[in-house]
PDB file of C-alpha atoms in Angstrom:
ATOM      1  CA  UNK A   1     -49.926 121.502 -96.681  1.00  0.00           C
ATOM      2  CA  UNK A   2     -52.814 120.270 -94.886  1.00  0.00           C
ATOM      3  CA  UNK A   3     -55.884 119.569 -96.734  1.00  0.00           C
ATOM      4  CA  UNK A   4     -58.746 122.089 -95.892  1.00  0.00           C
ATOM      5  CA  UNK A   5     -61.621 121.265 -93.887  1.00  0.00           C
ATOM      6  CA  UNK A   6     -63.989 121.439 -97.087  1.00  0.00           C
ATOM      7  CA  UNK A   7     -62.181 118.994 -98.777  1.00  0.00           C
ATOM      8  CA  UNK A   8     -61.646 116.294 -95.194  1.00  0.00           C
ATOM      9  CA  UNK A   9     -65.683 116.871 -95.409  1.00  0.00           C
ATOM     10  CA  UNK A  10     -66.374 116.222 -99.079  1.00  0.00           C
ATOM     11  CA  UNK A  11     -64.116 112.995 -98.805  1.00  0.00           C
ATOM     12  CA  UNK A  12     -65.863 111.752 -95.599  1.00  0.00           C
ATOM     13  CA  UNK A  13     -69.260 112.395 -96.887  1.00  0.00           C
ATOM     14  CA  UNK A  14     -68.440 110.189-100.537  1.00  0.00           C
ATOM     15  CA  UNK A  15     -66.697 107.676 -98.304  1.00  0.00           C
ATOM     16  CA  UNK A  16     -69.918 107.349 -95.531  1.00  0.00           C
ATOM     17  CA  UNK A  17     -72.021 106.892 -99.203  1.00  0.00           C
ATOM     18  CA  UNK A  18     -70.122 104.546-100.652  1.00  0.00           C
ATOM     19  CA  UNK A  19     -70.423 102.721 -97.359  1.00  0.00           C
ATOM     20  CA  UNK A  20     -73.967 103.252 -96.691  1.00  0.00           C
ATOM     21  CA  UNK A  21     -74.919 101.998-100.565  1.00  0.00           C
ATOM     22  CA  UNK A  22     -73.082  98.549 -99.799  1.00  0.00           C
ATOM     23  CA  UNK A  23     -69.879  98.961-101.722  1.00  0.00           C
ATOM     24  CA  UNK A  24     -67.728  95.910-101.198  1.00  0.00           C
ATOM     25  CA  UNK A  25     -64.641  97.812-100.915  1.00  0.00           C
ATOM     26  CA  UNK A  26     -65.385 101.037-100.034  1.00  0.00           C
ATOM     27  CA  UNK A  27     -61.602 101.899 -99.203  1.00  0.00           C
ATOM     28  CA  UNK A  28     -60.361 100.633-102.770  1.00  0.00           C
ATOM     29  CA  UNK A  29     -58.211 103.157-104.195  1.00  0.00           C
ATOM     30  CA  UNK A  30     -55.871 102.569-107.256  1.00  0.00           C
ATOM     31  CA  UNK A  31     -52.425 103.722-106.785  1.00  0.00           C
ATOM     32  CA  UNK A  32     -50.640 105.019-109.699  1.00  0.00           C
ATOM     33  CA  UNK A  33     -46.428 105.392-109.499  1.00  0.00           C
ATOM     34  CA  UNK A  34     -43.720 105.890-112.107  1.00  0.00           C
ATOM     35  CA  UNK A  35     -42.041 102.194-112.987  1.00  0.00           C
ATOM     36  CA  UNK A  36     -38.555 101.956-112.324  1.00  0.00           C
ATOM     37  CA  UNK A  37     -37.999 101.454-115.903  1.00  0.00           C
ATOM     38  CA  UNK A  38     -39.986 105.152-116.738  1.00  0.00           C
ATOM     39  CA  UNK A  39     -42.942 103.317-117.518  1.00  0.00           C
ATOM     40  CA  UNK A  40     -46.461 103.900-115.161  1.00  0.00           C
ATOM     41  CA  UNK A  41     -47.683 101.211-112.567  1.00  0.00           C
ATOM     42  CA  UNK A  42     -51.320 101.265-111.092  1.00  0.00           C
ATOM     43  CA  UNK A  43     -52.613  98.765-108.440  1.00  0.00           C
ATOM     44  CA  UNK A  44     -55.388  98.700-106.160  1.00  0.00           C
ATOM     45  CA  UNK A  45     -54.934  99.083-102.241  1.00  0.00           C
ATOM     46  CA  UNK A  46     -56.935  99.919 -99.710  1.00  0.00           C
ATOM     47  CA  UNK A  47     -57.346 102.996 -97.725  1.00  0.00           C
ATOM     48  CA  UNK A  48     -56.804 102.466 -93.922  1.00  0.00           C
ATOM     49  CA  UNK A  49     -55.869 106.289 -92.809  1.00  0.00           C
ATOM     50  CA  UNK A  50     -57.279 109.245 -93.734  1.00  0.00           C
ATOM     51  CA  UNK A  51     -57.107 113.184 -92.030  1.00  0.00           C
ATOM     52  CA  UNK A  52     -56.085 116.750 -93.238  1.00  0.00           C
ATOM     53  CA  UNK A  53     -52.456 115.166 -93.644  1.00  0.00           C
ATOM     54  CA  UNK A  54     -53.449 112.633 -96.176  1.00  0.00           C
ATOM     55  CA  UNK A  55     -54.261 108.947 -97.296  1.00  0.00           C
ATOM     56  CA  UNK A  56     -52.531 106.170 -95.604  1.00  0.00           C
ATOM     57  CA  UNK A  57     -52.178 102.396 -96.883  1.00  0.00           C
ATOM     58  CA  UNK A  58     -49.092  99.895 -95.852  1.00  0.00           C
ATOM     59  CA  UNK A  59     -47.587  97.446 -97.620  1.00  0.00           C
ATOM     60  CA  UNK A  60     -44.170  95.621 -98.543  1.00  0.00           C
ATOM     61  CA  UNK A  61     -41.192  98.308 -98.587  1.00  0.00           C
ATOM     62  CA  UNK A  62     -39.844  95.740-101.162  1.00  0.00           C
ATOM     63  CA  UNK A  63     -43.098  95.129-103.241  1.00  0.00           C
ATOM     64  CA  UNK A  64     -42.575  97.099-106.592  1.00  0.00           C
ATOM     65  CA  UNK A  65     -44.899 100.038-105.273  1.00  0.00           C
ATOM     66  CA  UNK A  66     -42.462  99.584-102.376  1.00  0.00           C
ATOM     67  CA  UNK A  67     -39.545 100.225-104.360  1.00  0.00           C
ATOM     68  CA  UNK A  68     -41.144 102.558-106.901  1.00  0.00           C
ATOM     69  CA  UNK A  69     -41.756 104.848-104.203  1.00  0.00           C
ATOM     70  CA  UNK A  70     -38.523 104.777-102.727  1.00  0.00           C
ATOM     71  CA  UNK A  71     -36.928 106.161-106.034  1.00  0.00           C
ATOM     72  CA  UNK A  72     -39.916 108.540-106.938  1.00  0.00           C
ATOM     73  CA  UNK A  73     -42.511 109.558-104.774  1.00  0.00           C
ATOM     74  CA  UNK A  74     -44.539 110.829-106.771  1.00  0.00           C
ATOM     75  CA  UNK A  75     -48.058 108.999-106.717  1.00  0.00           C
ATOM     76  CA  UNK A  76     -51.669 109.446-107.887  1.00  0.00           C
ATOM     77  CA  UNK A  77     -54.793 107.585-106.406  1.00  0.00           C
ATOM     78  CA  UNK A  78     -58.251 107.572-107.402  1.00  0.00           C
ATOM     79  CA  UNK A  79     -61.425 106.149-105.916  1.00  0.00           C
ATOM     80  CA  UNK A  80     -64.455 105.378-107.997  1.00  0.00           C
ATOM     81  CA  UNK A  81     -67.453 104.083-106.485  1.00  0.00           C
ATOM     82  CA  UNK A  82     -69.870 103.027-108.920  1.00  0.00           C
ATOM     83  CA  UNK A  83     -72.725 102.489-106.665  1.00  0.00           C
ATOM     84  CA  UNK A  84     -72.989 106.545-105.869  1.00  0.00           C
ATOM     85  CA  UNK A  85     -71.631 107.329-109.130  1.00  0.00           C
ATOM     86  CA  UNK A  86     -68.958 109.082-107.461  1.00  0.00           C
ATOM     87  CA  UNK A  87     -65.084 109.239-107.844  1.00  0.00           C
ATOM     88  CA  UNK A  88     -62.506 110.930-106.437  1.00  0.00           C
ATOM     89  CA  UNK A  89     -58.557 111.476-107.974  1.00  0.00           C
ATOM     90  CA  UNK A  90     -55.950 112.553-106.024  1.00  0.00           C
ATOM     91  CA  UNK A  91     -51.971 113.478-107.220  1.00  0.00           C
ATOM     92  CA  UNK A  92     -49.462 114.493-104.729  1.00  0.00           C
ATOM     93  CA  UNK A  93     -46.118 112.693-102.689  1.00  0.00           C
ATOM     94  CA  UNK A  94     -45.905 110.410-100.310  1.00  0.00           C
ATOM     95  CA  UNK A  95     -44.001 109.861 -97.008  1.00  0.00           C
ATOM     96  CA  UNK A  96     -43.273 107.205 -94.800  1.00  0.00           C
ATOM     97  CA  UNK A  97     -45.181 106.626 -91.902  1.00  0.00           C
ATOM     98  CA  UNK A  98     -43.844 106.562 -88.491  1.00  0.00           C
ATOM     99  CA  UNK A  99     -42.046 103.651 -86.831  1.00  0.00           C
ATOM    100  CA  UNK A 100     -44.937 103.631 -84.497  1.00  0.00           C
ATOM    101  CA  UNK A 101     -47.762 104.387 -86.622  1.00  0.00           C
ATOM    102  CA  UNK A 102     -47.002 101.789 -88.292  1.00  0.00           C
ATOM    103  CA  UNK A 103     -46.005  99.580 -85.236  1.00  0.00           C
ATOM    104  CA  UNK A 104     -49.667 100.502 -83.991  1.00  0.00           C
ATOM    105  CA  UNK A 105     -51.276  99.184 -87.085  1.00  0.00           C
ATOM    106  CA  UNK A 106     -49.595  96.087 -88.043  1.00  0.00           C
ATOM    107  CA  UNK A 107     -50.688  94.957 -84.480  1.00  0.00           C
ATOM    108  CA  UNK A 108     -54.279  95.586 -85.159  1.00  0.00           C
ATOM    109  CA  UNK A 109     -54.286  93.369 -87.765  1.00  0.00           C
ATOM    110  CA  UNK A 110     -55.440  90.021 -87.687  1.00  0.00           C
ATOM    111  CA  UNK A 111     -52.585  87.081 -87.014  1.00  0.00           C
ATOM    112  CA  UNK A 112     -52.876  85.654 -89.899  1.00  0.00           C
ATOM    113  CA  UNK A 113     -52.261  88.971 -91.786  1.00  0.00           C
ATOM    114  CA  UNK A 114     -49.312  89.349 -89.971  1.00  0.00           C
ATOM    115  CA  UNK A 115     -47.806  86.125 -90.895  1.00  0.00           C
ATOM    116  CA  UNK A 116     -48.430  86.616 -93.906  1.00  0.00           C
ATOM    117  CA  UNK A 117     -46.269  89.443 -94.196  1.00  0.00           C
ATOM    118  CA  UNK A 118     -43.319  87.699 -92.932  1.00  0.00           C
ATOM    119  CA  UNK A 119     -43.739  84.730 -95.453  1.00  0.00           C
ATOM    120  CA  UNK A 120     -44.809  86.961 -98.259  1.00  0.00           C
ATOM    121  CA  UNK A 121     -42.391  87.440-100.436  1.00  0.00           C
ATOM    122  CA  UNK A 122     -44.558  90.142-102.488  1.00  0.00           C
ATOM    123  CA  UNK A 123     -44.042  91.146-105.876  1.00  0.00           C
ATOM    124  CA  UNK A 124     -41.461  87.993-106.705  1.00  0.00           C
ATOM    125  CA  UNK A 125     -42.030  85.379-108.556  1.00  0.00           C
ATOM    126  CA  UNK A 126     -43.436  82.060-106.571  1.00  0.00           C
ATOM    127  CA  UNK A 127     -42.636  78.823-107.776  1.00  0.00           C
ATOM    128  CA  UNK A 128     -46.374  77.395-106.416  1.00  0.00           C
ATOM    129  CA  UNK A 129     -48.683  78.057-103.723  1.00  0.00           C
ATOM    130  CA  UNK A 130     -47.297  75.004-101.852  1.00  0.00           C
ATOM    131  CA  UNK A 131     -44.062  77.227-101.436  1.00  0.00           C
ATOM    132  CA  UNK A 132     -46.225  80.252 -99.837  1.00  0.00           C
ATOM    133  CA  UNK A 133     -48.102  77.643 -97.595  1.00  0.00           C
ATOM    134  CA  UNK A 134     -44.611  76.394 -96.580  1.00  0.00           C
ATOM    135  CA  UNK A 135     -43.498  79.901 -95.808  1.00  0.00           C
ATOM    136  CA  UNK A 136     -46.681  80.529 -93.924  1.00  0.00           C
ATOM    137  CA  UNK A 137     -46.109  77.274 -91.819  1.00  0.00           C
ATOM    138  CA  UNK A 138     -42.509  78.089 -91.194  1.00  0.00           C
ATOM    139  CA  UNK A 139     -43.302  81.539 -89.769  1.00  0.00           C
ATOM    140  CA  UNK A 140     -46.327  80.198 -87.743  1.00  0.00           C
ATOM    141  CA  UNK A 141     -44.078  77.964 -86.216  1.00  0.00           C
ATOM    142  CA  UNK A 142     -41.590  80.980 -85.588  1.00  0.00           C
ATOM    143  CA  UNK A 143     -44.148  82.671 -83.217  1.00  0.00           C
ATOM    144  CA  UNK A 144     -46.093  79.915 -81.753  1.00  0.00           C
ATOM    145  CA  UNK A 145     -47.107  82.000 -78.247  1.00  0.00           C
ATOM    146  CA  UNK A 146     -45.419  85.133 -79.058  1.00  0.00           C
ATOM    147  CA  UNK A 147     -46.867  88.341 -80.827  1.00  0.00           C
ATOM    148  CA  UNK A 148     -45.861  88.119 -84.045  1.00  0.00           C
ATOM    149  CA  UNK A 149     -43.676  92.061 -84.649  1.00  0.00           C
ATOM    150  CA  UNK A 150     -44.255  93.857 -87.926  1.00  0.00           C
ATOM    151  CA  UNK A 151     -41.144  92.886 -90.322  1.00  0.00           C
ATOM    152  CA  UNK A 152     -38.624  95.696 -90.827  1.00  0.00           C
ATOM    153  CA  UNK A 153     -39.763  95.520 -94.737  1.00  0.00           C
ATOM    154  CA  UNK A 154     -43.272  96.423 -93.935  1.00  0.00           C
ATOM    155  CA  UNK A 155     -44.947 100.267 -93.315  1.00  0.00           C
ATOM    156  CA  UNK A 156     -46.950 102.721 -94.429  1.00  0.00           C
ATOM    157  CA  UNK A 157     -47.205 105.696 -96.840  1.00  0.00           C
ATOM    158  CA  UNK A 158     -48.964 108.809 -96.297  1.00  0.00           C
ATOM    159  CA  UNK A 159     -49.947 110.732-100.048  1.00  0.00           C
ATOM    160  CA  UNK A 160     -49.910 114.194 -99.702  1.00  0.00           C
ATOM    161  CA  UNK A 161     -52.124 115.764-101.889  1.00  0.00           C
ATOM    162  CA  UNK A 162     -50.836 118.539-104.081  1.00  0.00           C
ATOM    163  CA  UNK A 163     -54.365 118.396-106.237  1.00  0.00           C
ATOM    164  CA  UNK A 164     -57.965 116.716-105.177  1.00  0.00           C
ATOM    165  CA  UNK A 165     -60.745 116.445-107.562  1.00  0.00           C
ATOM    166  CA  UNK A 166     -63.827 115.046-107.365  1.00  0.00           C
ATOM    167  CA  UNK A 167     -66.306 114.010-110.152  1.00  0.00           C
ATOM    168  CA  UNK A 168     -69.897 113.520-109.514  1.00  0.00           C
ATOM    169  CA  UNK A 169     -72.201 111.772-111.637  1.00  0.00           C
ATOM    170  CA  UNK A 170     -74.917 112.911-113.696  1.00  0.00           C
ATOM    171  CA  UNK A 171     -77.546 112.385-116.305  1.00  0.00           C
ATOM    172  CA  UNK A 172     -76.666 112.501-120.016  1.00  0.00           C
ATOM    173  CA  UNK A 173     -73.459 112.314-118.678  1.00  0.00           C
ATOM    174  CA  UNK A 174     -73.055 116.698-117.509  1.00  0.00           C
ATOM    175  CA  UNK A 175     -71.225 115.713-114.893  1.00  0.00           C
ATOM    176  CA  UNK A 176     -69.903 117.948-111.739  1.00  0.00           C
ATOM    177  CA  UNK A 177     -66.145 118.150-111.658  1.00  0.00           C
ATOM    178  CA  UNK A 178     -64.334 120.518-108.698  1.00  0.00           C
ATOM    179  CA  UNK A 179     -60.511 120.291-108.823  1.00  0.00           C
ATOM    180  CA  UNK A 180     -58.360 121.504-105.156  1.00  0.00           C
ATOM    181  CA  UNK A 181     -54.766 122.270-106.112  1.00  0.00           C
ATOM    182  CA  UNK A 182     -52.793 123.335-103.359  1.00  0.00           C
ATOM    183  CA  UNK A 183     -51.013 126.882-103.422  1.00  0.00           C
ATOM    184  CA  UNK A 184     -49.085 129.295-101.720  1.00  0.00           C
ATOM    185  CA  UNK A 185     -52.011 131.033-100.492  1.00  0.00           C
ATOM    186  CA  UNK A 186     -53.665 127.802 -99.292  1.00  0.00           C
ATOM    187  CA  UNK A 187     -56.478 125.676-101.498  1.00  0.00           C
ATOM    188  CA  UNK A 188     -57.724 126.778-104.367  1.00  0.00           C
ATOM    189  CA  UNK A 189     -61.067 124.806-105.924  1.00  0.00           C
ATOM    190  CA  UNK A 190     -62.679 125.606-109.726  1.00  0.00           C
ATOM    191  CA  UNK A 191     -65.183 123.645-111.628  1.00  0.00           C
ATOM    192  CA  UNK A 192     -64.446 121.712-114.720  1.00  0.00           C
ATOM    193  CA  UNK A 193     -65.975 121.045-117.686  1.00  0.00           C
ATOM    194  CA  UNK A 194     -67.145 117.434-117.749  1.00  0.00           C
TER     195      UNK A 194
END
C-alpha cells in the first residue's frame, strides 16, 4: 500500500530539517533484518530513494543484508537526527528494485564507486587492504575507456512500510510520538505515550 500523502510530507519536512541544521548524513538510516542464524542484524545505509512506494538504498545482493533479505524480507529502519531532535522508525518488507532502476542509479554514481563494487568483495573476510587495492587496480584496468556496468550482484531494495512512526523531541523528555500502521481501510495514525 502506498504511503499517504501526510506521511510523504511529514518525512520530507524532517528530512529538509535535518538537512537545513547541517546533519552530516542526513540520509543515514539503520537497517535492521533477521540473521540467517535467527539472530537480529542492524547496519547503517543511506537513503537514496524515497516516494509513496517506499525507501530505497542498494547494495551487494551477496553482502549479509544482501543475503538476509533474500531469505526474510522482513526489515525495520530508523532515522534519528540528533540535530532536530527528531527520529523516525519504520517496519515493513522489502522488494527488489528494477533491473533499470537500478541500472539508472549505479550509473550516476561516481567511477570510483562503481569499481568499487566490482572489486568489493563485501561482507567477507579480507586478508589486507593491499588485497582490496589490488582488486580495485585489476578492475580499473578491466574498464580503462569503457563505462564501467553495474555487477549482476549489485541492486536495490525498496522497504515497504507496513508501520511509520515518528518521535519528536521535547523538554523534560514529554515527547510527541504518532505511529501509521497500514490497514485494510488505508492508514491509520494514533499518538503514543512517550
Amino acid at each position: 500500500m502506498n504511503l499517504s500523502q501526510e506521511i510523504v510530507e511529514r518525512f520530507s519536512d524532517y528530512l529538509d530539517a535535518a538537512r537545513a541544521a547541517g546533519e552530516i548524513e542526513p540520509t543515514a538510516m539503520t537497517i535492521a533484518t533477521r540473521a540467517l542464524n535467527d539472530g537480529v542484524s542492524a547496519r547503517t545505509v543511506l537513503l537514496k530513494e524515497f516516494d509513496e512506494r517506499g525507501f530505497v538504498f542498494y547494495t551487494n545482493l551477496e553482502s549479509n543484508k544482501g543475503r538476509q533479505l533474500a531469505e526474510d524480507t522482513a526489515a525495520a529502519l530508523v532515522f534519528h537526527w540528533k540535530a532536530i531532535q527528531k527520529q523516525v522508525l519504520v517496519e515493513g518488507r522489502v522488494e527488489r528494485v528494477s533491473d533499470e532502476q537500478a541500472d539508472a542509479y549505479f550509473a550516476s554514481r561516481p567511477r570510483g564507486s562503481q569499481l568499487g563494487a566490482w572489486a568489493s568483495k563485501q561482507s567477507r573476510a579480507l586478508g589486507s587492504r593491499a588485497e582490496l587495492l589490488k582488486r580495485v587496480v585489476a578492475t580499473e584496468a578491466r574498464y580503462i575507456g569503457r563505462k564501467v556496468p553495474r555487477p549482476p550482484h549489485w541492486s536495490g531494495f525498496r522497504v515497504l512500510p507496513e508501520m511509520v512512526e515518528f518521535w519528536d523531541g521535547k523538554n523534560s523528555r514529554l515527547h510527541d510520538r504518532f505511529r501509521y500502521t497500514a490497514g485494510p481501510e488505508g492508514w491509520s495514525r494514533q499518538r503514543l505515550f512517550p
